[in-house]
mmCIF file of C-alpha atoms in Angstrom:
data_model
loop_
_atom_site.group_PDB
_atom_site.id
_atom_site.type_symbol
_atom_site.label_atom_id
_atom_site.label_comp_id
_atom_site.label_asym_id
_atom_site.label_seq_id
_atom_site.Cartn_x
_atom_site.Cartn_y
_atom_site.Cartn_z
ATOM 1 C CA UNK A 16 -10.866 90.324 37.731
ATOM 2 C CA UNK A 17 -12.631 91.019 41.193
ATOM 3 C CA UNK A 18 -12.262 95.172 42.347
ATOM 4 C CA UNK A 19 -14.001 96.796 45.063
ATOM 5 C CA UNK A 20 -13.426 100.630 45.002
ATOM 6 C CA UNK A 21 -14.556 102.545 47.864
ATOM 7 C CA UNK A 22 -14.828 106.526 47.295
ATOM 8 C CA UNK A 23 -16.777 109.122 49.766
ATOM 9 C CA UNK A 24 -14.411 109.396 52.788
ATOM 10 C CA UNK A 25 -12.824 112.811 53.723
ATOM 11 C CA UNK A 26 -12.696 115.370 56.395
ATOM 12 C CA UNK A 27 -16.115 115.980 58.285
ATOM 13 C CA UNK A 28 -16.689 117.832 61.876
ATOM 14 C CA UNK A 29 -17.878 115.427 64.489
ATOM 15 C CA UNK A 30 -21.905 114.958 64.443
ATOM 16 C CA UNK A 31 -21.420 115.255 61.061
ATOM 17 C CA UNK A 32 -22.246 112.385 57.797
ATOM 18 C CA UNK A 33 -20.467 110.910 55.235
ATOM 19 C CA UNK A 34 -21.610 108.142 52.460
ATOM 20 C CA UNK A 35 -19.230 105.691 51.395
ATOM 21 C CA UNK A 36 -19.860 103.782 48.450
ATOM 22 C CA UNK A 37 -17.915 100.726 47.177
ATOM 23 C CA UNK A 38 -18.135 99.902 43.133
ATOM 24 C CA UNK A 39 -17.754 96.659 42.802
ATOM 25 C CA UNK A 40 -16.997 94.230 39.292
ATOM 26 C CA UNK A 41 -15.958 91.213 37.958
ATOM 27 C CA UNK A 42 -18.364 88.641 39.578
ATOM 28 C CA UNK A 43 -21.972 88.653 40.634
ATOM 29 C CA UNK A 44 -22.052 91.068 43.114
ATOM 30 C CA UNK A 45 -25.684 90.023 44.178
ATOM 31 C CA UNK A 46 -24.825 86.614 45.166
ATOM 32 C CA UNK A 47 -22.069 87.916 47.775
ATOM 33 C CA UNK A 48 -22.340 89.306 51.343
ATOM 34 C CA UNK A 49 -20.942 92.709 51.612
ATOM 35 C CA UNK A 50 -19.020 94.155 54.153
ATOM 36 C CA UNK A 51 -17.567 97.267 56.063
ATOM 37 C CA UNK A 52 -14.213 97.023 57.815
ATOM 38 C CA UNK A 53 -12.565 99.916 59.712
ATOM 39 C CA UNK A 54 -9.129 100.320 60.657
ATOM 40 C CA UNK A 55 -7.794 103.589 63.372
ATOM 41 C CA UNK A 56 -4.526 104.218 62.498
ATOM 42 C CA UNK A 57 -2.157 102.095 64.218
ATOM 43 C CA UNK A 58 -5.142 99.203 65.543
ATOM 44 C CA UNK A 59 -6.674 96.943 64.061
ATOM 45 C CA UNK A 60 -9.897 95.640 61.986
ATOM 46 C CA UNK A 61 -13.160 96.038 63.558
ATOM 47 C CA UNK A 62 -15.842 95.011 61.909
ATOM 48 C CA UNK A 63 -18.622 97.722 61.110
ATOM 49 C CA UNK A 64 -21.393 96.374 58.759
ATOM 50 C CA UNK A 65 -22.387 93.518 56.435
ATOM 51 C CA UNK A 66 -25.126 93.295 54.418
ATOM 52 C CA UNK A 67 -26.284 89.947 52.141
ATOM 53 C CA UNK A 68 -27.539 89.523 48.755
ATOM 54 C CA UNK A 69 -31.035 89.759 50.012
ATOM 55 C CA UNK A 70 -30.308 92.873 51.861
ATOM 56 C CA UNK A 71 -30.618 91.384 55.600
ATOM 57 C CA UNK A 72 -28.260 93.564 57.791
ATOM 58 C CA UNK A 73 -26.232 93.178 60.455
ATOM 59 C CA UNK A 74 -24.594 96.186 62.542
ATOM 60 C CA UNK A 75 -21.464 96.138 65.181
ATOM 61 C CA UNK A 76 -23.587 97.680 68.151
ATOM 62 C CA UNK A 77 -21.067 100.329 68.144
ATOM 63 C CA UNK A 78 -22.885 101.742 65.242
ATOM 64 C CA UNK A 79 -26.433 100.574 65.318
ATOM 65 C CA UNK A 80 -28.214 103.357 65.098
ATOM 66 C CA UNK A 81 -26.232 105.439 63.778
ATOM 67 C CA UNK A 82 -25.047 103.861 59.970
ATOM 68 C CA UNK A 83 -27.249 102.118 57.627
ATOM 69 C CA UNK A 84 -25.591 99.656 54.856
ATOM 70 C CA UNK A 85 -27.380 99.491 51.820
ATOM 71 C CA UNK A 86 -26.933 97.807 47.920
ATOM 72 C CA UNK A 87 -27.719 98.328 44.578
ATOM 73 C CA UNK A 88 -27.408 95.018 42.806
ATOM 74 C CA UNK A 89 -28.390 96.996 39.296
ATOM 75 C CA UNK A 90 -25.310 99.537 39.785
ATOM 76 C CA UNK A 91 -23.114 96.538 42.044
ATOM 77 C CA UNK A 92 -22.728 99.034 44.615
ATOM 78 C CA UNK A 93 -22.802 99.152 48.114
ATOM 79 C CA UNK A 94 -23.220 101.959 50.551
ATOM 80 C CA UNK A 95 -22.559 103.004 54.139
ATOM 81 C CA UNK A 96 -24.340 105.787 55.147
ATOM 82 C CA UNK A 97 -22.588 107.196 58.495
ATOM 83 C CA UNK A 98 -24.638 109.943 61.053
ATOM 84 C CA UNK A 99 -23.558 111.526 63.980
ATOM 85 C CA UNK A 100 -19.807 110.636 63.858
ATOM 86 C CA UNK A 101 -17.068 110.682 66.307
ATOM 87 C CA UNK A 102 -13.707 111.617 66.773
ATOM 88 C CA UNK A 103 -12.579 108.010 67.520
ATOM 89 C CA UNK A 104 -14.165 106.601 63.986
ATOM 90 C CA UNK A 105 -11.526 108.851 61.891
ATOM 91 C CA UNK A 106 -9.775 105.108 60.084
ATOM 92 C CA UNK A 107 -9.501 103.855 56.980
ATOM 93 C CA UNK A 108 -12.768 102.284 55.955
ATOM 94 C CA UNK A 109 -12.354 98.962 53.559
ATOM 95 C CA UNK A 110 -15.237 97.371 51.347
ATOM 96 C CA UNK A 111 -15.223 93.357 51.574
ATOM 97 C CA UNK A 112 -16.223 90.823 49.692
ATOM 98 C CA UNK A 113 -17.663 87.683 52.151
ATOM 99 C CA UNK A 114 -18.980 84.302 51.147
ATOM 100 C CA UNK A 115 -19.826 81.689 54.136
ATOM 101 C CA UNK A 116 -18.080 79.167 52.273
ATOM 102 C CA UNK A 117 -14.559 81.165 51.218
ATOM 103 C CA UNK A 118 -14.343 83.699 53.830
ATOM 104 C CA UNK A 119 -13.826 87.183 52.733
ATOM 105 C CA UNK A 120 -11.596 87.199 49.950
ATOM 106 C CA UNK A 121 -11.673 90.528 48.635
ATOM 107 C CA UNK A 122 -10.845 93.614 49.914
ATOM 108 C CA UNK A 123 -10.355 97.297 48.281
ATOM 109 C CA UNK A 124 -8.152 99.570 49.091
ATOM 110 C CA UNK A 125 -9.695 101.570 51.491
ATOM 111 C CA UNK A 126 -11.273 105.166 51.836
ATOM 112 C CA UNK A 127 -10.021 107.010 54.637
ATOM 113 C CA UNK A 128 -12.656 109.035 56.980
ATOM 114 C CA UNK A 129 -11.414 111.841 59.319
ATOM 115 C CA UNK A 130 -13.498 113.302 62.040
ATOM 116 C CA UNK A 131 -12.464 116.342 63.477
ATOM 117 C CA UNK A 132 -13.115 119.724 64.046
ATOM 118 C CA UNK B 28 -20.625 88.576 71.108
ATOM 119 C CA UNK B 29 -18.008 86.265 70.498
ATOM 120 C CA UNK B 30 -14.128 87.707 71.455
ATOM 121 C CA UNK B 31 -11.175 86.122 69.675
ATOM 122 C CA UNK B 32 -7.758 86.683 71.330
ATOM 123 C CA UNK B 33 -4.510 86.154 69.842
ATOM 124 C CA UNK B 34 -1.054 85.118 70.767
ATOM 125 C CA UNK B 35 1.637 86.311 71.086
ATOM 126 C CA UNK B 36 1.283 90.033 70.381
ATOM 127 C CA UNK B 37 4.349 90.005 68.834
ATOM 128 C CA UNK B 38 6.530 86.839 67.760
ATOM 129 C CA UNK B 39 10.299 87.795 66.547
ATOM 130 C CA UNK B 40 11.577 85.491 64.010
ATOM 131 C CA UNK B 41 13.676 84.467 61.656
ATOM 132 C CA UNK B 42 13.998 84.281 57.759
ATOM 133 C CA UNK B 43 13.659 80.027 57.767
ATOM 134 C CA UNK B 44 11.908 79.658 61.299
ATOM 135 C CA UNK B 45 8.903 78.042 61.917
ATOM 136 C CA UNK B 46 6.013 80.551 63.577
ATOM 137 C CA UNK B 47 2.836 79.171 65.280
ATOM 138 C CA UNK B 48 0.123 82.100 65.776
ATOM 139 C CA UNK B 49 -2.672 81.205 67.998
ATOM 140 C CA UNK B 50 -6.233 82.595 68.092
ATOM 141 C CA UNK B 51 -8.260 81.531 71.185
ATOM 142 C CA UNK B 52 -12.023 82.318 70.948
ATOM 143 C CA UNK B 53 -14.401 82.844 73.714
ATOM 144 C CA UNK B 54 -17.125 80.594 72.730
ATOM 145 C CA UNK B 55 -16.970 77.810 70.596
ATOM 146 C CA UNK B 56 -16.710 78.771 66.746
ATOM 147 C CA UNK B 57 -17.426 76.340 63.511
ATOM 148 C CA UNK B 58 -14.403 75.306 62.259
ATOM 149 C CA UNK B 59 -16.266 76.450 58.378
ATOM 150 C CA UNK B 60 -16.138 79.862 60.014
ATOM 151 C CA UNK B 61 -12.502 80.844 60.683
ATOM 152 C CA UNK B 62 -10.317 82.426 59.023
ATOM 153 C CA UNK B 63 -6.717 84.563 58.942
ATOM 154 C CA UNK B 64 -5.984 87.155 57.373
ATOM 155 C CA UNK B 65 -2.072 88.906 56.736
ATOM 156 C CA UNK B 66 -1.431 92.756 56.389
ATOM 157 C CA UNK B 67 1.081 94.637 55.879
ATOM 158 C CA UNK B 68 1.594 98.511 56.476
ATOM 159 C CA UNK B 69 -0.479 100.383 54.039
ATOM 160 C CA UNK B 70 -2.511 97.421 52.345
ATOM 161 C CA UNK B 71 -5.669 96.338 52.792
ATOM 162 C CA UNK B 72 -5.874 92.364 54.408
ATOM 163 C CA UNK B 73 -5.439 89.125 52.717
ATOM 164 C CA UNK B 74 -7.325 86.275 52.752
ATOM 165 C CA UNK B 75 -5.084 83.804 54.125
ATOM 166 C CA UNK B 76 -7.330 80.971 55.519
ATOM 167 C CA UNK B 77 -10.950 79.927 54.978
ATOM 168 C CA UNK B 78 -12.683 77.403 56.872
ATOM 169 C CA UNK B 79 -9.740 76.814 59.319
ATOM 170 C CA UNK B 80 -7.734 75.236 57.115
ATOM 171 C CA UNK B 81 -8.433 75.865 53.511
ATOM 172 C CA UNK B 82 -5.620 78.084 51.763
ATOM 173 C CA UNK B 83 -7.002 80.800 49.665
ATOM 174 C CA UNK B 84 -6.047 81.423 46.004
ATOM 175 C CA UNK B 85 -2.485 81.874 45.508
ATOM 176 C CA UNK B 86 -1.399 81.294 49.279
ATOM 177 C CA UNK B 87 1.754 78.824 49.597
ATOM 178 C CA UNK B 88 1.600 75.796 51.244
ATOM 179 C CA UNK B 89 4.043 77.136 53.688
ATOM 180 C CA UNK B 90 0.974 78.357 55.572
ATOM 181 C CA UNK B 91 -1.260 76.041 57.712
ATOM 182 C CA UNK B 92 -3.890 75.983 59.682
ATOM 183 C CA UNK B 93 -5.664 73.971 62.027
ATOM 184 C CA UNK B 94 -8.218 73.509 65.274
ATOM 185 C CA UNK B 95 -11.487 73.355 66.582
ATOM 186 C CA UNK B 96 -14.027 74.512 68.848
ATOM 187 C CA UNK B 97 -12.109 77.652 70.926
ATOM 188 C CA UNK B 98 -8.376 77.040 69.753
ATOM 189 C CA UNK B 99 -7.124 77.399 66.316
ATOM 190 C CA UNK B 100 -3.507 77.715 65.184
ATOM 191 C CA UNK B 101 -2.314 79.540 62.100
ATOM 192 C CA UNK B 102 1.666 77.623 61.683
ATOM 193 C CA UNK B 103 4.073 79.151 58.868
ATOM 194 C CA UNK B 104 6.336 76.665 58.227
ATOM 195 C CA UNK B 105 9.470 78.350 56.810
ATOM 196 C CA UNK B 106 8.946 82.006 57.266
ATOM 197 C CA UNK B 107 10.148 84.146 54.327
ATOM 198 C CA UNK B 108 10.879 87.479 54.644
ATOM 199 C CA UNK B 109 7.561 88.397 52.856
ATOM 200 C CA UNK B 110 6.107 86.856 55.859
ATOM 201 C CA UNK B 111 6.759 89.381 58.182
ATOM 202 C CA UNK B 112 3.510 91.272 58.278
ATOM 203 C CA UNK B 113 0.204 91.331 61.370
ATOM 204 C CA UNK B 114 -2.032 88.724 61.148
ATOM 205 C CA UNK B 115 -5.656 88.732 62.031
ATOM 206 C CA UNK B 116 -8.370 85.661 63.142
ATOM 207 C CA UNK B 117 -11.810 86.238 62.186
ATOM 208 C CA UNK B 118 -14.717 84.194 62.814
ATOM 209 C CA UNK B 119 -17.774 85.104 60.169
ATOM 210 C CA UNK B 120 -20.276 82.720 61.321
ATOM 211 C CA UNK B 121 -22.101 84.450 62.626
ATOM 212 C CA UNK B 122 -22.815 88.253 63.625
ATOM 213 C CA UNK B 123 -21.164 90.403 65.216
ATOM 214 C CA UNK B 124 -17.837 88.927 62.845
ATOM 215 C CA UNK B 125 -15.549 89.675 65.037
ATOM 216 C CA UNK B 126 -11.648 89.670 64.524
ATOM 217 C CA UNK B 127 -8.879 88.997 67.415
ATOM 218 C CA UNK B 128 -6.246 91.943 68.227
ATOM 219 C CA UNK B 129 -3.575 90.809 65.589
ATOM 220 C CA UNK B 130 -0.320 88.716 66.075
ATOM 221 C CA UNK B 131 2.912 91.148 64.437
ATOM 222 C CA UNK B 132 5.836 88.620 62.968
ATOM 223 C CA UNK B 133 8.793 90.991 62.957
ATOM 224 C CA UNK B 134 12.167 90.463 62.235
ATOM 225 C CA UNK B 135 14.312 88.778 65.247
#
């Protein structure tokens, strides 16, 4: 059975960091894109991050520069690491599962980041 | 940057109605490349529709979907009241992967 499982979000001042990491299992997590989707309460997905099984990376220019995806193929992990946030990030971040030829067809459950002071 | 957009906003239906959800893009997209996703409050998104038109594991055949170049259609053919959730166009061909606004399918 496929699970992503993010864990790392919380409560953090603005300009602050957070790393998200999202354990993933049952398949062969190497062999999949990876991504980051964020959702402010009440709107809706925006795409943040991807990353593929080669570790190529692609950013929404809304936070180049500022968050770096990374993965782990030995521990099936994936990370976002997340500098200098903003008030108007604070959403529930999901982990996603993407394959050019099934679209992304797993999602966890979320990990929700607040950014305030 | 390709930007999806998505009609209506809002469609108010019935249990047993037929809803047609549009997603218009702003440059052409490869049909392999679009999909749909459904949420409802508190969930994370479901695969709906890969490809434009493939159904993902366990979707009914009540859901459709079809088009080409900058319009696709997402068509549910018999709404049940499971149905009644936002739905969400993506196109993950290629980067940034965007997704349109949402279409909400509330109760009439």
């Amino acid at each position: 059975e496929v699970q992503l499982v993010e864990s790392g979000g919380g409560l953090v001042q603005p300009g602050g960091s957070l790393r998200l990491s999202c354990a993933a299992s049952g398949f062969t997590f190497s062999s999949y894109v990876m991504s980051w989707v964020r959702q402010a309460p009440g709107k809706g997905l925006e795409w943040v991050s991807s990353i593929s099984g080669a570790a190529s990376t692609y950013y929404a220019d809304s936070v180049k520069g500022r968050f770096t995806i990374s993965r782990d193929n030995s521990k099936n992990t994936q990370y976002l690491q997340m500098n200098s946030l903003r008030a108007d990030e604070t959403a529930v971040y999901y982990c996603a599962r993407g394959d050019y030829g099934s679209g992304w067809d797993f999602w966890g459950q979320g990990t929700l980041v607040t950014v305030s002071s | 940057e390709i930007v999806l957009t998505q009609s209506p906003g809002t469609l108010s239906s019935s249990p047993g109605e037929r809803a047609t959800l549009s997603c218009r893009a702003s440059q052409s997209v490869s049909s392999r490349y679009l999909g749909w996703y459904q949420q409802k409050p508190g969930r994370p998104p479901r695969l709906l529709m890969y490809g434009t038109s493939s159904r993902a594991t366990g979707i009914p055949d009540r859901f459709s979907g079809s088009g080409s170049g900058t319009d696709f259609t997402l068509t549910i053919s018999r709404l049940e009241p499971e149905d009644f959730a936002v739905y969400y166009c993506q196109q993950y061909g290629s980067s940034p992967f965007t997704f349109g606004p949402g279409t909400k399918v509330n109760i009439k």
